Amino acid sequence: MLVLAFESSCDETACAVLEMSEEKRIIKSNIIASQVDIHALYGGVVPEIASRAHIEAISKITYEALSTANVTIKDIDLIAVTQGPGLIGALLVAVNFAKSLAYANNIPLVPVDHIKGHVAANYLTHTELKPPFLALVVSGGHTSFFEVKSYTSLEEIASTRDDAAGECFDKIGRVMGLCYPGGSAMDKLATNGDKLAIAFPSPAISKDTLDFSFSGLKTAVVNYLNTKNQKGEEICKEDVCASATYSIVEAIKSKVSLALKQTGYKKIVLAGGVSANSHIRKGILEVCKKLKAEFYAPELSLCGDNAAMIGAQGYYEYLNGAIADVGLNAYPS
Ligand code: KG4
Ligand code: ZN
């Protein structure tokens, strides 16, 4: 089955074509028009600008996705689109574009939850992967554990009580003047720093819960940087990144260990933009080796927002009968 998929929940306009069946999970094209350079001027995503940029990009990238896959709209069997969560004005661009295309060409349309899409990026990287498993979604907006009971049934069992891990990376990166968003730059700087140079608080709030809290760490690092700046003292960015990352990695390691023990799963899947972080990947792998559990993460090109992951999840939603009509609306949260 050929799936045409759309994603416009935040600052990437994305369109992909996939060939999906019981045996095959193939990406035929995966086009992303990123708005990062535009939002970098403001240090964060400006919703109105994001919506306008999606409108400007969506037709062009659809043509590009179809032509790269060497197909036309007549060959498409299914259209999948991110329904939420995300910025409402941004989401509505792809939702309305997909609805029009589906209606005009008489193609079934399936709405896809963005978080489920991030998890589904793993089905494309690991073509043998099947639920059930435990998933940790770490992105700019979310940090949550899910029990993935089937391709379409995910139950959230824990989450951050305040900021997401990505928000924490991005805020620290912004205060240090790193390029936006800061997560990827911090990953590289942390590699050359001393992780024990500065003792920052842990995002693992207590031993008994799987929940996280990143706001204390975020504030502590920002306070450290501001105090250093006020005193005119030099800041070693590598040490700050290494120490903050160490705090995050240790918290994630302890929660992954607890989650595997509490739930009994022997398989954990990492997903979301922050899943690209090399230190987090290494940390979870260590825990999994110790607990004899399997660890999966998406290939780097599928960690951030993209439409291929939406197409993969859309295929399973279709099999589950979740077909939408022209009344389909987006949901922000
Ligand atoms: O999943 P995503 O593309 O968007 C949301 O759905 O939120 O995640 C974006 C987040 C940003 O906060 C970005 O800084 C972070 O992913 N990120 C990283 C890395 N690459 C992207 N964070 C840590 N290390 C990375 N290598
Ligand atoms: Zn995302």
mmCIF file of C-alpha atoms and ligand atoms in Angstrom:
data_model
loop_
_atom_site.group_PDB
_atom_site.id
_atom_site.type_symbol
_atom_site.label_atom_id
_atom_site.label_comp_id
_atom_site.label_asym_id
_atom_site.label_seq_id
_atom_site.Cartn_x
_atom_site.Cartn_y
_atom_site.Cartn_z
ATOM 1 C CA MET A 1 0.000 0.000 0.000
ATOM 2 C CA LEU A 2 1.372 3.451 -0.942
ATOM 3 C CA VAL A 3 0.952 6.016 1.843
ATOM 4 C CA LEU A 4 1.299 9.798 1.402
ATOM 5 C CA ALA A 5 1.932 11.448 4.773
ATOM 6 C CA PHE A 6 2.002 15.023 6.109
ATOM 7 C CA GLU A 7 3.402 16.649 9.256
ATOM 8 C CA SER A 8 3.146 20.341 10.228
ATOM 9 C CA SER A 9 2.737 20.323 14.028
ATOM 10 C CA CYS A 10 5.586 22.744 14.819
ATOM 11 C CA ASP A 11 8.398 24.176 12.692
ATOM 12 C CA GLU A 12 8.963 21.531 10.013
ATOM 13 C CA THR A 13 6.682 21.129 7.000
ATOM 14 C CA ALA A 14 7.096 17.511 5.949
ATOM 15 C CA CYS A 15 5.723 15.157 3.325
ATOM 16 C CA ALA A 16 6.675 11.527 2.666
ATOM 17 C CA VAL A 17 5.704 8.558 0.518
ATOM 18 C CA LEU A 18 5.962 5.062 2.012
ATOM 19 C CA GLU A 19 5.309 1.566 0.817
ATOM 20 C CA MET A 20 3.756 -0.323 3.719
ATOM 21 C CA SER A 21 2.503 -3.890 3.982
ATOM 22 C CA GLU A 22 2.746 -6.773 6.424
ATOM 23 C CA GLU A 23 6.263 -7.535 5.149
ATOM 24 C CA LYS A 24 7.447 -4.124 3.944
ATOM 25 C CA ARG A 25 8.145 -0.777 5.594
ATOM 26 C CA ILE A 26 9.884 1.254 2.913
ATOM 27 C CA ILE A 27 10.458 5.019 2.767
ATOM 28 C CA LYS A 28 10.240 6.060 -0.898
ATOM 29 C CA SER A 29 10.673 9.782 -0.153
ATOM 30 C CA ASN A 30 10.912 11.879 2.998
ATOM 31 C CA ILE A 31 10.963 15.645 2.372
ATOM 32 C CA ILE A 32 11.359 18.220 5.158
ATOM 33 C CA ALA A 33 11.164 22.000 4.745
ATOM 34 C CA SER A 34 12.640 23.286 8.004
ATOM 35 C CA GLN A 35 11.794 26.707 9.408
ATOM 36 C CA VAL A 36 14.588 26.560 11.990
ATOM 37 C CA ASP A 37 16.537 29.432 10.401
ATOM 38 C CA ILE A 38 13.491 31.733 10.558
ATOM 39 C CA HIS A 39 12.666 30.969 14.204
ATOM 40 C CA ALA A 40 16.338 31.141 15.221
ATOM 41 C CA LEU A 41 16.061 34.934 14.839
ATOM 42 C CA TYR A 42 13.536 34.941 17.717
ATOM 43 C CA GLY A 43 15.137 32.194 19.854
ATOM 44 C CA GLY A 44 11.999 30.022 19.648
ATOM 45 C CA VAL A 45 9.044 29.095 17.448
ATOM 46 C CA VAL A 46 6.702 32.006 16.616
ATOM 47 C CA PRO A 47 3.326 30.298 15.962
ATOM 48 C CA GLU A 48 1.938 32.803 13.423
ATOM 49 C CA ILE A 49 5.166 32.756 11.397
ATOM 50 C CA ALA A 50 5.179 28.937 11.550
ATOM 51 C CA SER A 51 1.646 28.697 10.093
ATOM 52 C CA ARG A 52 2.470 31.067 7.241
ATOM 53 C CA ALA A 53 5.688 29.220 6.413
ATOM 54 C CA HIS A 54 3.798 25.871 6.352
ATOM 55 C CA ILE A 55 1.291 27.336 3.859
ATOM 56 C CA GLU A 56 4.114 28.546 1.626
ATOM 57 C CA ALA A 57 5.929 25.186 1.688
ATOM 58 C CA ILE A 58 3.267 22.492 1.631
ATOM 59 C CA SER A 59 2.378 22.320 -2.103
ATOM 60 C CA LYS A 60 6.009 22.425 -3.150
ATOM 61 C CA ILE A 61 7.127 19.631 -0.825
ATOM 62 C CA THR A 62 4.139 17.476 -1.843
ATOM 63 C CA TYR A 63 5.233 17.655 -5.490
ATOM 64 C CA GLU A 64 8.782 16.926 -4.380
ATOM 65 C CA ALA A 65 7.762 13.910 -2.273
ATOM 66 C CA LEU A 66 5.654 12.426 -5.095
ATOM 67 C CA SER A 67 8.270 13.010 -7.781
ATOM 68 C CA THR A 68 11.162 11.698 -5.645
ATOM 69 C CA ALA A 69 9.117 8.537 -5.015
ATOM 70 C CA ASN A 70 8.410 8.382 -8.760
ATOM 71 C CA VAL A 71 4.622 8.200 -8.245
ATOM 72 C CA THR A 72 1.609 10.446 -8.851
ATOM 73 C CA ILE A 73 -1.340 11.159 -6.583
ATOM 74 C CA LYS A 74 -3.315 8.530 -8.594
ATOM 75 C CA ASP A 75 -0.986 5.809 -7.218
ATOM 76 C CA ILE A 76 -1.588 6.762 -3.579
ATOM 77 C CA ASP A 77 -3.784 4.353 -1.542
ATOM 78 C CA LEU A 78 -3.848 6.223 1.766
ATOM 79 C CA ILE A 79 -3.237 9.749 3.117
ATOM 80 C CA ALA A 80 -2.018 10.194 6.728
ATOM 81 C CA VAL A 81 -1.743 13.498 8.567
ATOM 82 C CA THR A 82 -0.665 14.654 12.024
ATOM 83 C CA GLN A 83 -3.807 15.678 13.920
ATOM 84 C CA GLY A 84 -2.063 16.789 17.151
ATOM 85 C CA PRO A 85 -0.613 17.687 19.572
ATOM 86 C CA GLY A 86 1.146 20.823 18.369
ATOM 87 C CA LEU A 87 0.536 24.451 17.464
ATOM 88 C CA ILE A 88 -3.083 24.677 16.333
ATOM 89 C CA GLY A 89 -2.514 27.077 13.419
ATOM 90 C CA ALA A 90 0.425 24.997 12.225
ATOM 91 C CA LEU A 91 -1.438 21.673 12.521
ATOM 92 C CA LEU A 92 -4.422 23.012 10.575
ATOM 93 C CA VAL A 93 -2.275 23.668 7.485
ATOM 94 C CA ALA A 94 -1.467 19.993 6.848
ATOM 95 C CA VAL A 95 -4.846 18.772 8.141
ATOM 96 C CA ASN A 96 -6.748 20.937 5.645
ATOM 97 C CA PHE A 97 -4.311 20.241 2.807
ATOM 98 C CA ALA A 98 -4.580 16.471 3.404
ATOM 99 C CA LYS A 99 -8.382 16.627 3.700
ATOM 100 C CA SER A 100 -8.679 18.459 0.362
ATOM 101 C CA LEU A 101 -6.311 16.071 -1.390
ATOM 102 C CA ALA A 102 -8.112 13.011 0.027
ATOM 103 C CA TYR A 103 -11.569 14.362 -0.882
ATOM 104 C CA ALA A 104 -10.615 15.480 -4.398
ATOM 105 C CA ASN A 105 -8.922 12.162 -5.225
ATOM 106 C CA ASN A 106 -11.210 9.852 -3.278
ATOM 107 C CA ILE A 107 -8.390 8.471 -1.099
ATOM 108 C CA PRO A 108 -8.971 7.325 2.508
ATOM 109 C CA LEU A 109 -7.594 9.728 5.137
ATOM 110 C CA VAL A 110 -6.257 8.760 8.586
ATOM 111 C CA PRO A 111 -5.414 11.155 11.427
ATOM 112 C CA VAL A 112 -2.204 10.403 13.356
ATOM 113 C CA ASP A 113 -1.131 11.403 16.851
ATOM 114 C CA HIS A 114 2.316 13.070 16.683
ATOM 115 C CA ILE A 115 3.672 11.146 19.693
ATOM 116 C CA LYS A 116 2.578 7.793 18.268
ATOM 117 C CA GLY A 117 4.301 8.905 15.064
ATOM 118 C CA HIS A 118 7.603 9.435 16.907
ATOM 119 C CA VAL A 119 7.378 5.880 18.299
ATOM 120 C CA ALA A 120 6.550 4.580 14.780
ATOM 121 C CA ALA A 121 9.837 6.046 13.446
ATOM 122 C CA ASN A 122 11.335 2.947 15.077
ATOM 123 C CA TYR A 123 9.238 0.608 12.875
ATOM 124 C CA LEU A 124 10.989 2.122 9.852
ATOM 125 C CA THR A 125 14.507 1.784 11.294
ATOM 126 C CA HIS A 126 13.941 -1.666 12.824
ATOM 127 C CA THR A 127 11.733 -3.464 10.348
ATOM 128 C CA GLU A 128 11.387 -6.499 12.639
ATOM 129 C CA LEU A 129 10.123 -4.430 15.616
ATOM 130 C CA LYS A 130 6.604 -5.247 16.857
ATOM 131 C CA PRO A 131 4.630 -4.235 19.984
ATOM 132 C CA PRO A 132 4.273 -4.849 22.872
ATOM 133 C CA PHE A 133 7.154 -2.836 24.354
ATOM 134 C CA LEU A 134 7.948 0.049 26.666
ATOM 135 C CA ALA A 135 8.615 3.442 25.026
ATOM 136 C CA LEU A 136 10.284 6.614 26.284
ATOM 137 C CA VAL A 137 9.365 9.658 24.198
ATOM 138 C CA VAL A 138 11.751 12.598 24.715
ATOM 139 C CA SER A 139 11.113 15.657 22.558
ATOM 140 C CA GLY A 140 10.792 19.426 22.669
ATOM 141 C CA GLY A 141 7.279 19.138 24.113
ATOM 142 C CA HIS A 142 7.167 15.723 25.808
ATOM 143 C CA THR A 143 9.047 13.413 28.140
ATOM 144 C CA SER A 144 6.883 10.380 28.866
ATOM 145 C CA PHE A 145 6.921 6.622 29.312
ATOM 146 C CA PHE A 146 4.301 4.640 27.391
ATOM 147 C CA GLU A 147 3.233 1.031 27.413
ATOM 148 C CA VAL A 148 2.870 0.311 23.699
ATOM 149 C CA LYS A 149 0.332 -2.504 23.867
ATOM 150 C CA SER A 150 -0.302 -2.712 20.115
ATOM 151 C CA TYR A 151 0.551 -0.573 17.065
ATOM 152 C CA THR A 152 -2.367 1.734 17.872
ATOM 153 C CA SER A 153 -2.829 1.416 21.643
ATOM 154 C CA LEU A 154 -0.389 3.421 23.792
ATOM 155 C CA GLU A 155 -0.900 4.044 27.485
ATOM 156 C CA GLU A 156 1.057 6.847 29.153
ATOM 157 C CA ILE A 157 2.368 5.558 32.502
ATOM 158 C CA ALA A 158 4.570 8.502 33.520
ATOM 159 C CA SER A 159 5.675 11.901 32.276
ATOM 160 C CA THR A 160 7.499 15.086 33.186
ATOM 161 C CA ARG A 161 5.693 17.170 35.776
ATOM 162 C CA ASP A 162 6.851 20.437 34.154
ATOM 163 C CA ASP A 163 9.293 21.056 31.280
ATOM 164 C CA ALA A 164 10.214 18.492 28.651
ATOM 165 C CA ALA A 165 13.849 17.367 28.270
ATOM 166 C CA GLY A 166 14.121 19.193 24.919
ATOM 167 C CA GLU A 167 12.860 22.435 26.462
ATOM 168 C CA CYS A 168 15.564 22.134 29.129
ATOM 169 C CA PHE A 169 18.326 21.585 26.530
ATOM 170 C CA ASP A 170 17.022 24.459 24.388
ATOM 171 C CA LYS A 171 16.747 26.962 27.260
ATOM 172 C CA ILE A 172 20.301 26.210 28.474
ATOM 173 C CA GLY A 173 21.549 26.439 24.891
ATOM 174 C CA ARG A 174 19.828 29.811 24.411
ATOM 175 C CA VAL A 175 21.368 31.304 27.585
ATOM 176 C CA MET A 176 24.801 30.056 26.455
ATOM 177 C CA GLY A 177 24.281 31.617 23.010
ATOM 178 C CA LEU A 178 24.389 28.301 21.137
ATOM 179 C CA CYS A 179 22.632 27.917 17.790
ATOM 180 C CA TYR A 180 18.879 27.249 17.983
ATOM 181 C CA PRO A 181 17.615 24.709 18.940
ATOM 182 C CA GLY A 182 20.393 24.011 21.423
ATOM 183 C CA GLY A 183 20.013 20.245 21.952
ATOM 184 C CA SER A 184 22.226 19.130 19.118
ATOM 185 C CA ALA A 185 24.994 21.695 19.854
ATOM 186 C CA MET A 186 24.963 20.708 23.542
ATOM 187 C CA ASP A 187 25.326 17.045 22.578
ATOM 188 C CA LYS A 188 28.589 17.834 20.746
ATOM 189 C CA LEU A 189 29.989 20.221 23.393
ATOM 190 C CA ALA A 190 29.221 17.742 26.181
ATOM 191 C CA THR A 191 31.482 15.164 24.535
ATOM 192 C CA ASN A 192 34.544 17.352 25.255
ATOM 193 C CA GLY A 193 33.592 18.492 28.767
ATOM 194 C CA ASP A 194 34.036 17.210 32.322
ATOM 195 C CA LYS A 195 30.688 15.733 33.425
ATOM 196 C CA LEU A 196 31.648 16.031 37.098
ATOM 197 C CA ALA A 197 32.829 19.679 36.872
ATOM 198 C CA ILE A 198 29.547 21.164 38.189
ATOM 199 C CA ALA A 199 26.959 19.442 40.409
ATOM 200 C CA PHE A 200 23.511 20.220 38.979
ATOM 201 C CA PRO A 201 20.218 18.901 40.440
ATOM 202 C CA SER A 202 18.710 15.698 39.085
ATOM 203 C CA PRO A 203 15.502 15.614 36.994
ATOM 204 C CA ALA A 204 14.685 12.270 38.691
ATOM 205 C CA ILE A 205 12.425 13.692 41.403
ATOM 206 C CA SER A 206 12.068 10.708 43.714
ATOM 207 C CA LYS A 207 13.013 7.045 43.773
ATOM 208 C CA ASP A 208 9.448 5.710 43.725
ATOM 209 C CA THR A 209 7.979 7.431 40.689
ATOM 210 C CA LEU A 210 8.728 7.174 36.977
ATOM 211 C CA ASP A 211 7.932 10.893 36.566
ATOM 212 C CA PHE A 212 10.583 13.499 35.768
ATOM 213 C CA SER A 213 10.959 17.203 36.576
ATOM 214 C CA PHE A 214 13.320 19.243 34.392
ATOM 215 C CA SER A 215 12.469 22.771 35.606
ATOM 216 C CA GLY A 216 14.810 22.618 38.648
ATOM 217 C CA LEU A 217 17.787 21.582 36.536
ATOM 218 C CA LYS A 218 16.947 24.207 33.900
ATOM 219 C CA THR A 219 16.756 26.991 36.512
ATOM 220 C CA ALA A 220 19.932 25.820 38.277
ATOM 221 C CA VAL A 221 21.965 25.894 35.045
ATOM 222 C CA VAL A 222 20.543 29.287 34.031
ATOM 223 C CA ASN A 223 21.324 30.685 37.513
ATOM 224 C CA TYR A 224 24.863 29.275 37.316
ATOM 225 C CA LEU A 225 25.419 30.948 33.930
ATOM 226 C CA ASN A 226 23.911 34.288 35.027
ATOM 227 C CA THR A 227 25.993 34.364 38.228
ATOM 228 C CA LYS A 228 29.179 33.630 36.284
ATOM 229 C CA ASN A 229 28.302 36.374 33.773
ATOM 230 C CA GLN A 230 27.550 38.911 36.532
ATOM 231 C CA LYS A 231 30.898 38.198 38.187
ATOM 232 C CA GLY A 232 32.638 38.469 34.832
ATOM 233 C CA GLU A 233 34.004 34.943 35.251
ATOM 234 C CA GLU A 234 34.802 32.714 32.308
ATOM 235 C CA ILE A 235 32.337 29.920 31.478
ATOM 236 C CA CYS A 236 33.547 26.576 30.180
ATOM 237 C CA LYS A 237 30.646 25.692 27.856
ATOM 238 C CA GLU A 238 31.896 22.130 27.416
ATOM 239 C CA ASP A 239 31.829 21.525 31.206
ATOM 240 C CA VAL A 240 28.361 23.099 31.574
ATOM 241 C CA CYS A 241 26.995 20.949 28.740
ATOM 242 C CA ALA A 242 28.715 17.792 30.048
ATOM 243 C CA SER A 243 27.526 18.355 33.641
ATOM 244 C CA ALA A 244 23.914 19.199 32.676
ATOM 245 C CA THR A 245 23.802 16.270 30.232
ATOM 246 C CA TYR A 246 25.238 13.943 32.912
ATOM 247 C CA SER A 247 22.418 14.953 35.249
ATOM 248 C CA ILE A 248 19.823 14.237 32.536
ATOM 249 C CA VAL A 249 21.419 10.942 31.479
ATOM 250 C CA GLU A 250 21.699 9.626 35.055
ATOM 251 C CA ALA A 251 18.034 10.494 35.691
ATOM 252 C CA ILE A 252 16.920 8.796 32.478
ATOM 253 C CA LYS A 253 19.039 5.724 33.278
ATOM 254 C CA SER A 254 17.511 5.340 36.730
ATOM 255 C CA LYS A 255 13.937 5.801 35.422
ATOM 256 C CA VAL A 256 14.447 3.400 32.496
ATOM 257 C CA SER A 257 15.818 0.813 34.910
ATOM 258 C CA LEU A 258 12.846 1.290 37.263
ATOM 259 C CA ALA A 259 10.331 1.259 34.392
ATOM 260 C CA LEU A 260 11.692 -2.019 32.970
ATOM 261 C CA LYS A 261 11.640 -3.611 36.428
ATOM 262 C CA GLN A 262 8.171 -2.303 37.344
ATOM 263 C CA THR A 263 6.460 -3.198 34.065
ATOM 264 C CA GLY A 264 8.329 -6.416 33.295
ATOM 265 C CA TYR A 265 8.986 -5.418 29.668
ATOM 266 C CA LYS A 266 12.267 -6.662 28.163
ATOM 267 C CA LYS A 267 12.167 -4.244 25.240
ATOM 268 C CA ILE A 268 12.457 -0.436 25.345
ATOM 269 C CA VAL A 269 12.080 1.969 22.435
ATOM 270 C CA LEU A 270 13.396 5.552 22.527
ATOM 271 C CA ALA A 271 11.685 8.210 20.371
ATOM 272 C CA GLY A 272 11.374 11.973 19.762
ATOM 273 C CA GLY A 273 13.855 14.704 18.788
ATOM 274 C CA VAL A 274 15.977 14.270 21.943
ATOM 275 C CA SER A 275 16.430 10.560 21.087
ATOM 276 C CA ALA A 276 19.226 11.789 18.767
ATOM 277 C CA ASN A 277 21.334 12.554 21.864
ATOM 278 C CA SER A 278 24.416 10.338 21.820
ATOM 279 C CA HIS A 279 24.894 10.411 25.621
ATOM 280 C CA ILE A 280 21.284 9.410 26.334
ATOM 281 C CA ARG A 281 21.498 6.554 23.816
ATOM 282 C CA LYS A 282 24.727 5.304 25.379
ATOM 283 C CA GLY A 283 23.260 5.529 28.899
ATOM 284 C CA ILE A 284 20.099 3.567 28.045
ATOM 285 C CA LEU A 285 22.147 0.936 26.224
ATOM 286 C CA GLU A 286 24.222 0.421 29.399
ATOM 287 C CA VAL A 287 21.061 -0.099 31.474
ATOM 288 C CA CYS A 288 19.616 -2.503 28.911
ATOM 289 C CA LYS A 289 22.797 -4.565 28.801
ATOM 290 C CA LYS A 290 22.718 -4.862 32.582
ATOM 291 C CA LEU A 291 19.037 -5.844 32.636
ATOM 292 C CA LYS A 292 19.285 -8.040 29.516
ATOM 293 C CA ALA A 293 16.663 -5.946 27.734
ATOM 294 C CA GLU A 294 16.521 -4.996 24.052
ATOM 295 C CA PHE A 295 17.040 -1.331 23.161
ATOM 296 C CA TYR A 296 15.774 0.375 20.003
ATOM 297 C CA ALA A 297 16.185 3.973 18.795
ATOM 298 C CA PRO A 298 15.402 5.529 15.413
ATOM 299 C CA GLU A 299 18.150 6.290 12.893
ATOM 300 C CA LEU A 300 19.248 9.915 13.374
ATOM 301 C CA SER A 301 17.388 11.218 10.305
ATOM 302 C CA LEU A 302 14.081 9.964 11.774
ATOM 303 C CA CYS A 303 14.471 11.292 15.352
ATOM 304 C CA GLY A 304 13.182 14.822 14.720
ATOM 305 C CA ASP A 305 9.821 15.738 13.203
ATOM 306 C CA ASN A 306 9.247 14.105 9.817
ATOM 307 C CA ALA A 307 6.356 12.751 7.758
ATOM 308 C CA ALA A 308 7.721 9.218 7.230
ATOM 309 C CA MET A 309 6.986 8.409 10.886
ATOM 310 C CA ILE A 310 3.425 9.741 10.413
ATOM 311 C CA GLY A 311 2.979 7.533 7.338
ATOM 312 C CA ALA A 312 4.166 4.445 9.236
ATOM 313 C CA GLN A 313 1.770 5.060 12.125
ATOM 314 C CA GLY A 314 -0.971 6.050 9.647
ATOM 315 C CA TYR A 315 -0.747 2.631 7.997
ATOM 316 C CA TYR A 316 -1.420 0.876 11.323
ATOM 317 C CA GLU A 317 -4.235 3.328 12.187
ATOM 318 C CA TYR A 318 -5.792 2.481 8.797
ATOM 319 C CA LEU A 319 -5.600 -1.246 9.520
ATOM 320 C CA ASN A 320 -7.332 -0.469 12.803
ATOM 321 C CA GLY A 321 -10.156 1.288 10.910
ATOM 322 C CA ALA A 322 -9.460 4.870 12.041
ATOM 323 C CA ILE A 323 -10.603 6.575 8.841
ATOM 324 C CA ALA A 324 -11.547 10.267 9.046
ATOM 325 C CA ASP A 325 -14.081 12.266 7.058
ATOM 326 C CA VAL A 326 -14.003 15.907 5.921
ATOM 327 C CA GLY A 327 -15.070 16.975 9.421
ATOM 328 C CA LEU A 328 -11.564 16.126 10.722
ATOM 329 C CA ASN A 329 -10.145 18.795 13.031
ATOM 330 C CA ALA A 330 -6.735 19.254 14.672
ATOM 331 C CA TYR A 331 -6.113 19.118 18.438
ATOM 332 C CA PRO A 332 -3.409 21.252 20.095
ATOM 333 C CA SER A 333 -2.821 19.109 23.216
HETATM 334 O O1 KG4 B 1 10.565 15.787 18.327
HETATM 335 P P1 KG4 B 1 11.071 17.143 17.984
HETATM 336 O O2 KG4 B 1 11.707 17.321 16.622
HETATM 337 O O3 KG4 B 1 9.947 18.199 18.139
HETATM 338 C C1 KG4 B 1 8.922 18.057 19.062
HETATM 339 O O4 KG4 B 1 7.987 17.277 18.790
HETATM 340 O O5 KG4 B 1 9.055 18.672 20.135
HETATM 341 O O6 KG4 B 1 12.135 17.536 19.131
HETATM 342 C C2 KG4 B 1 12.849 18.725 19.082
HETATM 343 C C3 KG4 B 1 13.785 18.761 20.252
HETATM 344 C C4 KG4 B 1 14.459 20.123 20.451
HETATM 345 O O7 KG4 B 1 14.290 20.481 21.803
HETATM 346 C C5 KG4 B 1 15.918 19.838 20.128
HETATM 347 O O8 KG4 B 1 16.849 20.652 20.830
HETATM 348 C C6 KG4 B 1 16.038 18.411 20.564
HETATM 349 O O9 KG4 B 1 14.848 17.811 20.090
HETATM 350 N N1 KG4 B 1 17.217 17.723 20.016
HETATM 351 C C7 KG4 B 1 18.220 17.248 20.795
HETATM 352 C C8 KG4 B 1 19.182 16.687 19.921
HETATM 353 N N2 KG4 B 1 18.740 16.855 18.635
HETATM 354 C C9 KG4 B 1 17.523 17.493 18.726
HETATM 355 N N3 KG4 B 1 18.369 17.244 22.136
HETATM 356 C C10 KG4 B 1 19.485 16.674 22.628
HETATM 357 N N4 KG4 B 1 20.465 16.137 21.864
HETATM 358 C C11 KG4 B 1 20.350 16.110 20.510
HETATM 359 N N5 KG4 B 1 21.318 15.563 19.769
HETATM 360 ZN ZN ZN B 2 8.026 15.920 17.485
#
